[in-house]
Amino acid sequence: MLRQLNASDSRFKTVTFQAGLNILVADTTGTSSETDSRNSAGKSSMIELLHFLLGGSGDKDSLPAHRELRQTLFRLSLDWPGLPGGITVERAASNAGTIRLQPLPEGAAPGQLDLGVGEARLPEWQRLIERDLFNLPAEHPGITGRNLFGFLMRRVASHAFNEATRSHSRQSNAEGTTGLAYLLGLDWQLADRYRTLQARETTSKQLRKAAGDPVLGRIVGKTSELRGQIAVAEHRAREVQRQIEAFRVVPEYDNLRLHADQLDQRIRRLRNEDVVDRRNLTDLEQAVEEAVDPDVAYLESAYAELGIVLGDQVRRSFADVQTFHSSVVRNRRQYLADEATAIRARLAERDLEREQLGTQLAGVLRTLNEGGALDALTTLQQILAQEQALLSALRHRFEAAQALETSRREITQERVVLQQEMDTDIGERQHVVNEAVVLFAEYAKTLYGDDREAYLRFGPGESSLKIDPHIASDNSGGIGSMVIFCFDLTVAVLARRGGRAPDFLVHDSHLFDGVDERQLARALTLAAEVSGREGMQYVVTLNSDELDKAARRGFDPGNHVLGQRLTDGFDDGGLFGFRF
């Protein structure tokens, strides 16, 4: 139960709670005029502070973060499982991430400890609340302590009084009914599957919308187009793979390439030497033809014509000269013939060497052509990796496109299965359902008698577990508010009995706006009886005139009105003791 709410600011009106029914009253002062309003007295602010101290966000838009309140240290004392003296929570918006707890609950992960006073970070405090106040398991997807508190302390700022099965206006039906399923004792994990299914459906709709966009649509594509692209990519990958499998890395690839270059250069040099030798051979052959014996026969006839008779001695001299010249010519021819023979021999040798070198070069080139270096193989492997990555991306896009095209049908099928399972579970937990139905009907009967049809129905809906609290309307004002009142009281009692929630329920006076004074009186009487019988605490804020109307209709405020009363005084009125 809640014990006390106070603050470090001495002007703050300390609120001390008690067991059973607690009524925090806002009075008009003797100086109030007709235009004064008690909307700023602090009734709703008390609920905002309770949320803040029990793990609310404390962001810049929250009430405690207001400039005039930011440095104020707010404090809440309440009962805590395993701690007979309860626990005190302190928190300020100026350091909203840190919660001071005295004492620190067992199993907490403190930041600092000082004589039993501990500090916990906000997530740790929220975890402790979920563990100790709501008895949530370690893993509880789809449920948070904050959402569960939303049904036990509805906030006007969150439009929580608009609909019984949602604690704030932006909460989905699936999220709201999952939390309610836990509080009521139904299979909340089964109810949470609606939320995950809804998330998938939302994603599917967004993807289908994106797929229709001319630019974004190309990111996913269509299955018919992607099948062709995948086939081409697979062919390219197989071709590169085949090349890698047939590839042979030649040892000492660079040495072989250098040897091939040397062979090629040697063959080129041999060709150049052949050109020189063939030109020299031509010259030698021409010189041999030009080397002939000298002709001296013409000399004797020439001398005879001149009347000169050559003697035998002269003739012998000519013969010697002729013999000498013939010898020189023979020697020259022999020399030229020997040189020509040597050149032909060199040409033949080079031709043979060139043939051998050509054979060697052809072998080296064949080896290089059939194999390759390690860097060439690495390049092929990189190309294969790129092709395989592209193929994988195409396959993922194909799977996404295929899932996109079939998701709607699959979601529809899963929803049908989920509805069947939910219907079966409700049947198996009929005792839980009956207990809730009977309580709600009992509370509604207390408010409206037997003449008004009232029921609480459970069933498998299309988008969430369907929880439908209903009280027949005769067009009287406030019937919707009384549905929420009876429903919240039912949920709080069953959750308390099952150990799934703390033992308090808090309602803002806005819940009773437009409610007939007779129903208000009966509601307060019922809250007092139920909270006393169940060992619970029901806290409600009311304007004094509304309380007076209820009293005239038979409600006995007795000792239910809290000692601290709020006023609409301008200077010191309201919960905070000043206006801001």
PDB file of C-alpha atoms in Angstrom, residues 94-375:
ATOM      1  CA  SER A  94      17.246  17.369 -12.120  1.00  0.00           C
ATOM      2  CA  ASN A  95      18.756  13.883 -11.784  1.00  0.00           C
ATOM      3  CA  ALA A  96      15.904  11.786 -13.084  1.00  0.00           C
ATOM      4  CA  GLY A  97      18.076   8.821 -13.986  1.00  0.00           C
ATOM      5  CA  THR A  98      19.015   8.134 -10.369  1.00  0.00           C
ATOM      6  CA  ILE A  99      16.604   6.764  -7.756  1.00  0.00           C
ATOM      7  CA  ARG A 100      17.424   6.769  -4.042  1.00  0.00           C
ATOM      8  CA  LEU A 101      15.987   3.756  -2.226  1.00  0.00           C
ATOM      9  CA  GLN A 102      15.898   3.212   1.521  1.00  0.00           C
ATOM     10  CA  PRO A 103      16.467   0.410   2.202  1.00  0.00           C
ATOM     11  CA  LEU A 104      17.733  -1.167  -0.992  1.00  0.00           C
ATOM     12  CA  PRO A 105      15.669  -4.262  -1.925  1.00  0.00           C
ATOM     13  CA  GLU A 106      17.458  -7.577  -1.934  1.00  0.00           C
ATOM     14  CA  GLY A 107      18.862  -8.502  -5.320  1.00  0.00           C
ATOM     15  CA  ALA A 108      19.223  -4.925  -6.518  1.00  0.00           C
ATOM     16  CA  ALA A 109      22.291  -3.734  -8.380  1.00  0.00           C
ATOM     17  CA  PRO A 110      23.186  -0.529  -6.490  1.00  0.00           C
ATOM     18  CA  GLY A 111      25.373   2.239  -7.755  1.00  0.00           C
ATOM     19  CA  GLN A 112      26.421   3.358  -4.286  1.00  0.00           C
ATOM     20  CA  LEU A 113      25.640   2.134  -0.783  1.00  0.00           C
ATOM     21  CA  ASP A 114      25.719   4.275   2.339  1.00  0.00           C
ATOM     22  CA  LEU A 115      24.421   2.819   5.622  1.00  0.00           C
ATOM     23  CA  GLY A 116      21.544   1.019   3.964  1.00  0.00           C
ATOM     24  CA  VAL A 117      20.663   3.887   1.630  1.00  0.00           C
ATOM     25  CA  GLY A 118      21.216   2.911  -1.986  1.00  0.00           C
ATOM     26  CA  GLU A 119      21.071   4.513  -5.381  1.00  0.00           C
ATOM     27  CA  ALA A 120      19.727   2.693  -8.405  1.00  0.00           C
ATOM     28  CA  ARG A 121      19.515   3.704 -12.010  1.00  0.00           C
ATOM     29  CA  LEU A 122      16.052   4.088 -13.514  1.00  0.00           C
ATOM     30  CA  PRO A 123      16.124   0.783 -15.495  1.00  0.00           C
ATOM     31  CA  GLU A 124      17.137  -1.073 -12.330  1.00  0.00           C
ATOM     32  CA  TRP A 125      14.293   0.523 -10.364  1.00  0.00           C
ATOM     33  CA  GLN A 126      11.834  -0.439 -13.085  1.00  0.00           C
ATOM     34  CA  ARG A 127      13.180  -4.000 -12.983  1.00  0.00           C
ATOM     35  CA  LEU A 128      12.703  -4.169  -9.225  1.00  0.00           C
ATOM     36  CA  ILE A 129       9.110  -2.953  -9.576  1.00  0.00           C
ATOM     37  CA  GLU A 130       8.382  -5.568 -12.233  1.00  0.00           C
ATOM     38  CA  ARG A 131       9.973  -8.300 -10.132  1.00  0.00           C
ATOM     39  CA  ASP A 132       8.610  -7.465  -6.676  1.00  0.00           C
ATOM     40  CA  LEU A 133       5.342  -5.576  -7.230  1.00  0.00           C
ATOM     41  CA  PHE A 134       4.086  -7.378 -10.350  1.00  0.00           C
ATOM     42  CA  ASN A 135       5.933 -10.703 -10.006  1.00  0.00           C
ATOM     43  CA  LEU A 136       6.810 -10.680 -13.697  1.00  0.00           C
ATOM     44  CA  PRO A 137       9.174 -13.423 -14.921  1.00  0.00           C
ATOM     45  CA  ALA A 138      12.718 -12.503 -15.972  1.00  0.00           C
ATOM     46  CA  GLU A 139      11.667 -12.490 -19.619  1.00  0.00           C
ATOM     47  CA  HIS A 140       8.328 -10.828 -20.306  1.00  0.00           C
ATOM     48  CA  PRO A 141       8.121  -9.542 -23.893  1.00  0.00           C
ATOM     49  CA  GLY A 142       5.053  -7.421 -24.553  1.00  0.00           C
ATOM     50  CA  ILE A 143       4.599  -6.408 -20.898  1.00  0.00           C
ATOM     51  CA  THR A 144       6.265  -3.710 -18.823  1.00  0.00           C
ATOM     52  CA  GLY A 145       5.637  -2.543 -15.294  1.00  0.00           C
ATOM     53  CA  ARG A 146       5.001   0.930 -16.642  1.00  0.00           C
ATOM     54  CA  ASN A 147       2.144  -0.265 -18.863  1.00  0.00           C
ATOM     55  CA  LEU A 148       0.642  -2.273 -16.006  1.00  0.00           C
ATOM     56  CA  PHE A 149       0.743   0.782 -13.746  1.00  0.00           C
ATOM     57  CA  GLY A 150      -1.182   2.595 -16.461  1.00  0.00           C
ATOM     58  CA  PHE A 151      -4.262   0.518 -15.582  1.00  0.00           C
ATOM     59  CA  LEU A 152      -3.832   0.935 -11.812  1.00  0.00           C
ATOM     60  CA  MET A 153      -3.220   4.702 -11.953  1.00  0.00           C
ATOM     61  CA  ARG A 154      -4.847   6.070 -15.104  1.00  0.00           C
ATOM     62  CA  ARG A 155      -3.520   9.458 -16.222  1.00  0.00           C
ATOM     63  CA  VAL A 156      -5.658  12.211 -17.670  1.00  0.00           C
ATOM     64  CA  ALA A 157      -2.691  13.495 -19.667  1.00  0.00           C
ATOM     65  CA  SER A 158      -2.486  10.120 -21.443  1.00  0.00           C
ATOM     66  CA  HIS A 159      -6.247  10.096 -22.219  1.00  0.00           C
ATOM     67  CA  ALA A 160      -6.493   6.912 -20.177  1.00  0.00           C
ATOM     68  CA  PHE A 161     -10.197   7.441 -19.432  1.00  0.00           C
ATOM     69  CA  ASN A 162     -11.221   7.209 -23.085  1.00  0.00           C
ATOM     70  CA  GLU A 163     -11.296   3.420 -23.258  1.00  0.00           C
ATOM     71  CA  ALA A 164     -11.296   0.728 -20.583  1.00  0.00           C
ATOM     72  CA  THR A 165      -8.824  -1.626 -22.304  1.00  0.00           C
ATOM     73  CA  ARG A 166      -6.158   0.966 -23.127  1.00  0.00           C
ATOM     74  CA  SER A 167      -4.098   2.976 -20.643  1.00  0.00           C
ATOM     75  CA  HIS A 168      -3.042   5.666 -23.127  1.00  0.00           C
ATOM     76  CA  SER A 169      -4.294   6.881 -26.486  1.00  0.00           C
ATOM     77  CA  ARG A 170      -1.306   5.615 -28.509  1.00  0.00           C
ATOM     78  CA  GLN A 171      -1.422   2.141 -27.006  1.00  0.00           C
ATOM     79  CA  SER A 172      -2.512  -0.560 -29.435  1.00  0.00           C
ATOM     80  CA  ASN A 173      -5.326  -2.896 -28.498  1.00  0.00           C
ATOM     81  CA  ALA A 174      -2.905  -5.826 -28.623  1.00  0.00           C
ATOM     82  CA  GLU A 175      -0.499  -4.151 -26.200  1.00  0.00           C
ATOM     83  CA  GLY A 176      -3.285  -3.120 -23.832  1.00  0.00           C
ATOM     84  CA  THR A 177      -5.006  -6.507 -23.736  1.00  0.00           C
ATOM     85  CA  THR A 178      -1.689  -8.321 -23.269  1.00  0.00           C
ATOM     86  CA  GLY A 179      -1.127  -6.416 -20.028  1.00  0.00           C
ATOM     87  CA  LEU A 180      -4.729  -6.983 -18.957  1.00  0.00           C
ATOM     88  CA  ALA A 181      -4.422 -10.697 -19.732  1.00  0.00           C
ATOM     89  CA  TYR A 182      -1.506 -10.881 -17.304  1.00  0.00           C
ATOM     90  CA  LEU A 183      -3.315  -8.954 -14.570  1.00  0.00           C
ATOM     91  CA  LEU A 184      -6.447 -11.079 -14.950  1.00  0.00           C
ATOM     92  CA  GLY A 185      -4.582 -14.399 -15.020  1.00  0.00           C
ATOM     93  CA  LEU A 186      -5.058 -15.331 -18.692  1.00  0.00           C
ATOM     94  CA  ASP A 187      -2.344 -16.547 -21.060  1.00  0.00           C
ATOM     95  CA  TRP A 188      -0.599 -13.225 -21.682  1.00  0.00           C
ATOM     96  CA  GLN A 189       2.063 -14.831 -23.892  1.00  0.00           C
ATOM     97  CA  LEU A 190      -0.642 -16.042 -26.236  1.00  0.00           C
ATOM     98  CA  ALA A 191      -2.213 -12.591 -26.188  1.00  0.00           C
ATOM     99  CA  ASP A 192       1.183 -11.061 -26.971  1.00  0.00           C
ATOM    100  CA  ARG A 193       1.350 -13.024 -30.222  1.00  0.00           C
ATOM    101  CA  TYR A 194      -1.286 -10.620 -31.514  1.00  0.00           C
ATOM    102  CA  ARG A 195       1.201  -7.799 -30.949  1.00  0.00           C
ATOM    103  CA  THR A 196       4.005  -9.542 -32.820  1.00  0.00           C
ATOM    104  CA  LEU A 197       1.600 -10.502 -35.590  1.00  0.00           C
ATOM    105  CA  GLN A 198       0.412  -6.912 -35.816  1.00  0.00           C
ATOM    106  CA  ALA A 199       4.014  -5.711 -36.007  1.00  0.00           C
ATOM    107  CA  ARG A 200       4.636  -8.120 -38.893  1.00  0.00           C
ATOM    108  CA  GLU A 201       1.515  -6.949 -40.660  1.00  0.00           C
ATOM    109  CA  THR A 202       2.540  -3.304 -40.239  1.00  0.00           C
ATOM    110  CA  THR A 203       5.992  -4.079 -41.628  1.00  0.00           C
ATOM    111  CA  SER A 204       4.444  -6.000 -44.503  1.00  0.00           C
ATOM    112  CA  LYS A 205       2.204  -3.082 -45.395  1.00  0.00           C
ATOM    113  CA  GLN A 206       5.145  -0.688 -45.303  1.00  0.00           C
ATOM    114  CA  LEU A 207       7.193  -3.004 -47.520  1.00  0.00           C
ATOM    115  CA  ARG A 208       4.344  -3.380 -49.995  1.00  0.00           C
ATOM    116  CA  LYS A 209       4.026   0.377 -50.086  1.00  0.00           C
ATOM    117  CA  ALA A 210       7.775   0.750 -50.614  1.00  0.00           C
ATOM    118  CA  ALA A 211       7.720  -1.922 -53.306  1.00  0.00           C
ATOM    119  CA  GLY A 212       5.256   0.195 -55.231  1.00  0.00           C
ATOM    120  CA  ASP A 213       7.643   3.149 -55.225  1.00  0.00           C
ATOM    121  CA  PRO A 214       9.544   3.453 -58.547  1.00  0.00           C
ATOM    122  CA  VAL A 215      12.861   3.966 -56.743  1.00  0.00           C
ATOM    123  CA  LEU A 216      12.528   2.018 -53.494  1.00  0.00           C
ATOM    124  CA  GLY A 217      10.786  -0.811 -55.310  1.00  0.00           C
ATOM    125  CA  ARG A 218      14.037  -1.691 -57.051  1.00  0.00           C
ATOM    126  CA  ILE A 219      15.656  -2.426 -53.691  1.00  0.00           C
ATOM    127  CA  VAL A 220      13.478  -5.520 -53.305  1.00  0.00           C
ATOM    128  CA  GLY A 221      12.137  -6.117 -56.800  1.00  0.00           C
ATOM    129  CA  LYS A 222       9.765  -8.751 -58.101  1.00  0.00           C
ATOM    130  CA  THR A 223      10.273 -12.494 -57.904  1.00  0.00           C
ATOM    131  CA  SER A 224       9.808 -12.934 -61.667  1.00  0.00           C
ATOM    132  CA  GLU A 225      12.628 -10.489 -62.442  1.00  0.00           C
ATOM    133  CA  LEU A 226      14.898 -11.709 -59.681  1.00  0.00           C
ATOM    134  CA  ARG A 227      14.688 -15.328 -60.874  1.00  0.00           C
ATOM    135  CA  GLY A 228      16.336 -14.335 -64.174  1.00  0.00           C
ATOM    136  CA  GLN A 229      19.000 -12.245 -62.448  1.00  0.00           C
ATOM    137  CA  ILE A 230      19.780 -15.133 -60.101  1.00  0.00           C
ATOM    138  CA  ALA A 231      20.152 -17.535 -63.041  1.00  0.00           C
ATOM    139  CA  VAL A 232      22.659 -15.225 -64.763  1.00  0.00           C
ATOM    140  CA  ALA A 233      24.587 -14.649 -61.547  1.00  0.00           C
ATOM    141  CA  GLU A 234      24.749 -18.391 -60.861  1.00  0.00           C
ATOM    142  CA  HIS A 235      26.142 -19.003 -64.376  1.00  0.00           C
ATOM    143  CA  ARG A 236      28.843 -16.357 -63.891  1.00  0.00           C
ATOM    144  CA  ALA A 237      29.800 -17.790 -60.522  1.00  0.00           C
ATOM    145  CA  ARG A 238      29.996 -21.332 -61.928  1.00  0.00           C
ATOM    146  CA  GLU A 239      32.188 -20.145 -64.825  1.00  0.00           C
ATOM    147  CA  VAL A 240      34.672 -18.427 -62.502  1.00  0.00           C
ATOM    148  CA  GLN A 241      34.627 -21.483 -60.236  1.00  0.00           C
ATOM    149  CA  ARG A 242      35.443 -23.697 -63.213  1.00  0.00           C
ATOM    150  CA  GLN A 243      38.407 -21.479 -64.120  1.00  0.00           C
ATOM    151  CA  ILE A 244      39.704 -21.671 -60.562  1.00  0.00           C
ATOM    152  CA  GLU A 245      39.369 -25.460 -60.472  1.00  0.00           C
ATOM    153  CA  ALA A 246      41.271 -25.773 -63.815  1.00  0.00           C
ATOM    154  CA  PHE A 247      43.891 -23.255 -62.777  1.00  0.00           C
ATOM    155  CA  ARG A 248      47.376 -24.626 -62.054  1.00  0.00           C
ATOM    156  CA  VAL A 249      49.815 -22.451 -60.186  1.00  0.00           C
ATOM    157  CA  VAL A 250      53.266 -22.852 -61.850  1.00  0.00           C
ATOM    158  CA  PRO A 251      56.173 -22.991 -59.404  1.00  0.00           C
ATOM    159  CA  GLU A 252      58.732 -20.227 -59.935  1.00  0.00           C
ATOM    160  CA  TYR A 253      56.414 -18.477 -62.357  1.00  0.00           C
ATOM    161  CA  ASP A 254      58.607 -15.367 -62.508  1.00  0.00           C
ATOM    162  CA  ASN A 255      61.762 -17.443 -63.212  1.00  0.00           C
ATOM    163  CA  LEU A 256      60.072 -19.192 -66.121  1.00  0.00           C
ATOM    164  CA  ARG A 257      58.879 -15.918 -67.531  1.00  0.00           C
ATOM    165  CA  LEU A 258      62.447 -14.520 -67.282  1.00  0.00           C
ATOM    166  CA  HIS A 259      63.823 -17.649 -68.987  1.00  0.00           C
ATOM    167  CA  ALA A 260      61.313 -17.262 -71.820  1.00  0.00           C
ATOM    168  CA  ASP A 261      62.434 -13.678 -72.309  1.00  0.00           C
ATOM    169  CA  GLN A 262      66.088 -14.769 -72.417  1.00  0.00           C
ATOM    170  CA  LEU A 263      65.323 -17.474 -74.994  1.00  0.00           C
ATOM    171  CA  ASP A 264      63.439 -15.006 -77.143  1.00  0.00           C
ATOM    172  CA  GLN A 265      66.301 -12.499 -76.956  1.00  0.00           C
ATOM    173  CA  ARG A 266      68.855 -15.221 -77.889  1.00  0.00           C
ATOM    174  CA  ILE A 267      66.766 -16.214 -80.913  1.00  0.00           C
ATOM    175  CA  ARG A 268      66.616 -12.598 -81.981  1.00  0.00           C
ATOM    176  CA  ARG A 269      70.415 -12.240 -81.656  1.00  0.00           C
ATOM    177  CA  LEU A 270      70.954 -15.391 -83.738  1.00  0.00           C
ATOM    178  CA  ARG A 271      68.752 -13.966 -86.482  1.00  0.00           C
ATOM    179  CA  ASN A 272      70.758 -10.749 -86.463  1.00  0.00           C
ATOM    180  CA  GLU A 273      74.047 -12.686 -86.697  1.00  0.00           C
ATOM    181  CA  ASP A 274      72.625 -14.674 -89.608  1.00  0.00           C
ATOM    182  CA  VAL A 275      71.901 -11.477 -91.478  1.00  0.00           C
ATOM    183  CA  VAL A 276      75.511 -10.326 -91.068  1.00  0.00           C
ATOM    184  CA  ASP A 277      77.004 -13.674 -92.051  1.00  0.00           C
ATOM    185  CA  ARG A 278      74.760 -14.073 -95.088  1.00  0.00           C
ATOM    186  CA  ARG A 279      75.802 -10.648 -96.297  1.00  0.00           C
ATOM    187  CA  ASN A 280      79.485 -11.592 -95.773  1.00  0.00           C
ATOM    188  CA  LEU A 281      78.974 -14.915 -97.571  1.00  0.00           C
ATOM    189  CA  THR A 282      77.559 -13.095-100.588  1.00  0.00           C
ATOM    190  CA  ASP A 283      80.597 -10.824-100.684  1.00  0.00           C
ATOM    191  CA  LEU A 284      82.987 -13.772-100.415  1.00  0.00           C
ATOM    192  CA  GLU A 285      81.281 -15.675-103.196  1.00  0.00           C
ATOM    193  CA  GLN A 286      81.514 -12.596-105.413  1.00  0.00           C
ATOM    194  CA  ALA A 287      85.241 -12.183-104.543  1.00  0.00           C
ATOM    195  CA  VAL A 288      85.926 -15.822-105.460  1.00  0.00           C
ATOM    196  CA  GLU A 289      84.410 -15.260-108.891  1.00  0.00           C
ATOM    197  CA  GLU A 290      86.537 -12.202-109.400  1.00  0.00           C
ATOM    198  CA  ALA A 291      89.813 -13.983-108.407  1.00  0.00           C
ATOM    199  CA  VAL A 292      91.179 -15.301-111.890  1.00  0.00           C
ATOM    200  CA  ASP A 293      94.684 -15.960-113.294  1.00  0.00           C
ATOM    201  CA  PRO A 294      96.275 -12.979-115.122  1.00  0.00           C
ATOM    202  CA  ASP A 295      96.372 -13.210-119.018  1.00  0.00           C
ATOM    203  CA  VAL A 296      99.912 -12.324-120.448  1.00  0.00           C
ATOM    204  CA  ALA A 297      99.545 -13.767-123.961  1.00  0.00           C
ATOM    205  CA  TYR A 298      98.719 -10.400-125.382  1.00  0.00           C
ATOM    206  CA  LEU A 299     102.165  -9.078-124.388  1.00  0.00           C
ATOM    207  CA  GLU A 300     104.148 -11.114-126.986  1.00  0.00           C
ATOM    208  CA  SER A 301     101.875 -10.054-129.884  1.00  0.00           C
ATOM    209  CA  ALA A 302     102.009  -6.498-128.694  1.00  0.00           C
ATOM    210  CA  TYR A 303     105.811  -6.541-128.657  1.00  0.00           C
ATOM    211  CA  ALA A 304     105.899  -8.251-132.127  1.00  0.00           C
ATOM    212  CA  GLU A 305     103.856  -5.466-133.624  1.00  0.00           C
ATOM    213  CA  LEU A 306     106.338  -3.048-132.224  1.00  0.00           C
ATOM    214  CA  GLY A 307     109.170  -5.035-133.939  1.00  0.00           C
ATOM    215  CA  ILE A 308     110.633  -6.165-130.712  1.00  0.00           C
ATOM    216  CA  VAL A 309     111.693  -9.763-130.489  1.00  0.00           C
ATOM    217  CA  LEU A 310     111.506 -11.175-126.940  1.00  0.00           C
ATOM    218  CA  GLY A 311     114.347 -13.333-125.919  1.00  0.00           C
ATOM    219  CA  ASP A 312     114.207 -16.558-124.027  1.00  0.00           C
ATOM    220  CA  GLN A 313     115.233 -14.859-120.810  1.00  0.00           C
ATOM    221  CA  VAL A 314     112.397 -12.412-121.028  1.00  0.00           C
ATOM    222  CA  ARG A 315     109.979 -15.141-121.739  1.00  0.00           C
ATOM    223  CA  ARG A 316     111.236 -17.041-118.704  1.00  0.00           C
ATOM    224  CA  SER A 317     110.660 -13.935-116.559  1.00  0.00           C
ATOM    225  CA  PHE A 318     107.076 -13.589-117.760  1.00  0.00           C
ATOM    226  CA  ALA A 319     106.485 -17.253-117.052  1.00  0.00           C
ATOM    227  CA  ASP A 320     107.750 -16.823-113.496  1.00  0.00           C
ATOM    228  CA  VAL A 321     105.535 -13.816-112.957  1.00  0.00           C
ATOM    229  CA  GLN A 322     102.560 -15.634-114.317  1.00  0.00           C
ATOM    230  CA  THR A 323     103.263 -18.582-112.094  1.00  0.00           C
ATOM    231  CA  PHE A 324     103.487 -16.275-109.056  1.00  0.00           C
ATOM    232  CA  HIS A 325     100.209 -14.548-109.833  1.00  0.00           C
ATOM    233  CA  SER A 326      98.486 -17.850-110.359  1.00  0.00           C
ATOM    234  CA  SER A 327      99.735 -18.937-106.976  1.00  0.00           C
ATOM    235  CA  VAL A 328      98.368 -15.747-105.374  1.00  0.00           C
ATOM    236  CA  VAL A 329      94.980 -16.261-107.015  1.00  0.00           C
ATOM    237  CA  ARG A 330      94.853 -19.850-105.883  1.00  0.00           C
ATOM    238  CA  ASN A 331      95.702 -18.837-102.353  1.00  0.00           C
ATOM    239  CA  ARG A 332      93.025 -16.092-102.395  1.00  0.00           C
ATOM    240  CA  ARG A 333      90.408 -18.463-103.720  1.00  0.00           C
ATOM    241  CA  GLN A 334      91.334 -20.989-101.066  1.00  0.00           C
ATOM    242  CA  TYR A 335      91.080 -18.356 -98.313  1.00  0.00           C
ATOM    243  CA  LEU A 336      87.757 -17.081 -99.600  1.00  0.00           C
ATOM    244  CA  ALA A 337      86.479 -20.633 -99.926  1.00  0.00           C
ATOM    245  CA  ASP A 338      87.561 -21.403 -96.363  1.00  0.00           C
ATOM    246  CA  GLU A 339      85.835 -18.240 -95.049  1.00  0.00           C
ATOM    247  CA  ALA A 340      82.674 -19.082 -96.952  1.00  0.00           C
ATOM    248  CA  THR A 341      82.742 -22.600 -95.533  1.00  0.00           C
ATOM    249  CA  ALA A 342      83.145 -21.235 -92.010  1.00  0.00           C
ATOM    250  CA  ILE A 343      80.220 -18.846 -92.492  1.00  0.00           C
ATOM    251  CA  ARG A 344      78.017 -21.645 -93.821  1.00  0.00           C
ATOM    252  CA  ALA A 345      78.996 -23.739 -90.846  1.00  0.00           C
ATOM    253  CA  ARG A 346      78.050 -20.941 -88.439  1.00  0.00           C
ATOM    254  CA  LEU A 347      74.744 -20.446 -90.233  1.00  0.00           C
ATOM    255  CA  ALA A 348      74.024 -24.149 -89.925  1.00  0.00           C
ATOM    256  CA  GLU A 349      74.971 -24.177 -86.239  1.00  0.00           C
ATOM    257  CA  ARG A 350      72.814 -21.148 -85.513  1.00  0.00           C
ATOM    258  CA  ASP A 351      69.924 -22.670 -87.427  1.00  0.00           C
ATOM    259  CA  LEU A 352      70.196 -25.784 -85.274  1.00  0.00           C
ATOM    260  CA  GLU A 353      70.542 -23.708 -82.094  1.00  0.00           C
ATOM    261  CA  ARG A 354      67.581 -21.564 -83.100  1.00  0.00           C
ATOM    262  CA  GLU A 355      65.482 -24.656 -83.660  1.00  0.00           C
ATOM    263  CA  GLN A 356      66.433 -25.974 -80.226  1.00  0.00           C
ATOM    264  CA  LEU A 357      65.806 -22.591 -78.608  1.00  0.00           C
ATOM    265  CA  GLY A 358      62.443 -22.381 -80.385  1.00  0.00           C
ATOM    266  CA  THR A 359      61.469 -25.771 -78.985  1.00  0.00           C
ATOM    267  CA  GLN A 360      62.484 -24.695 -75.463  1.00  0.00           C
ATOM    268  CA  LEU A 361      60.632 -21.380 -75.787  1.00  0.00           C
ATOM    269  CA  ALA A 362      57.514 -23.135 -77.028  1.00  0.00           C
ATOM    270  CA  GLY A 363      57.605 -25.438 -73.984  1.00  0.00           C
ATOM    271  CA  VAL A 364      58.029 -22.575 -71.526  1.00  0.00           C
ATOM    272  CA  LEU A 365      55.255 -20.574 -73.176  1.00  0.00           C
ATOM    273  CA  ARG A 366      52.977 -23.591 -73.111  1.00  0.00           C
ATOM    274  CA  THR A 367      53.645 -24.034 -69.395  1.00  0.00           C
ATOM    275  CA  LEU A 368      52.932 -20.373 -68.729  1.00  0.00           C
ATOM    276  CA  ASN A 369      49.796 -20.493 -70.852  1.00  0.00           C
ATOM    277  CA  GLU A 370      48.422 -23.524 -69.035  1.00  0.00           C
ATOM    278  CA  GLY A 371      49.217 -22.239 -65.565  1.00  0.00           C
ATOM    279  CA  GLY A 372      49.730 -18.947 -63.805  1.00  0.00           C
ATOM    280  CA  ALA A 373      51.058 -17.132 -60.801  1.00  0.00           C
ATOM    281  CA  LEU A 374      49.523 -17.100 -57.309  1.00  0.00           C
ATOM    282  CA  ASP A 375      48.440 -13.467 -57.684  1.00  0.00           C
TER     283      ASP A 375
END
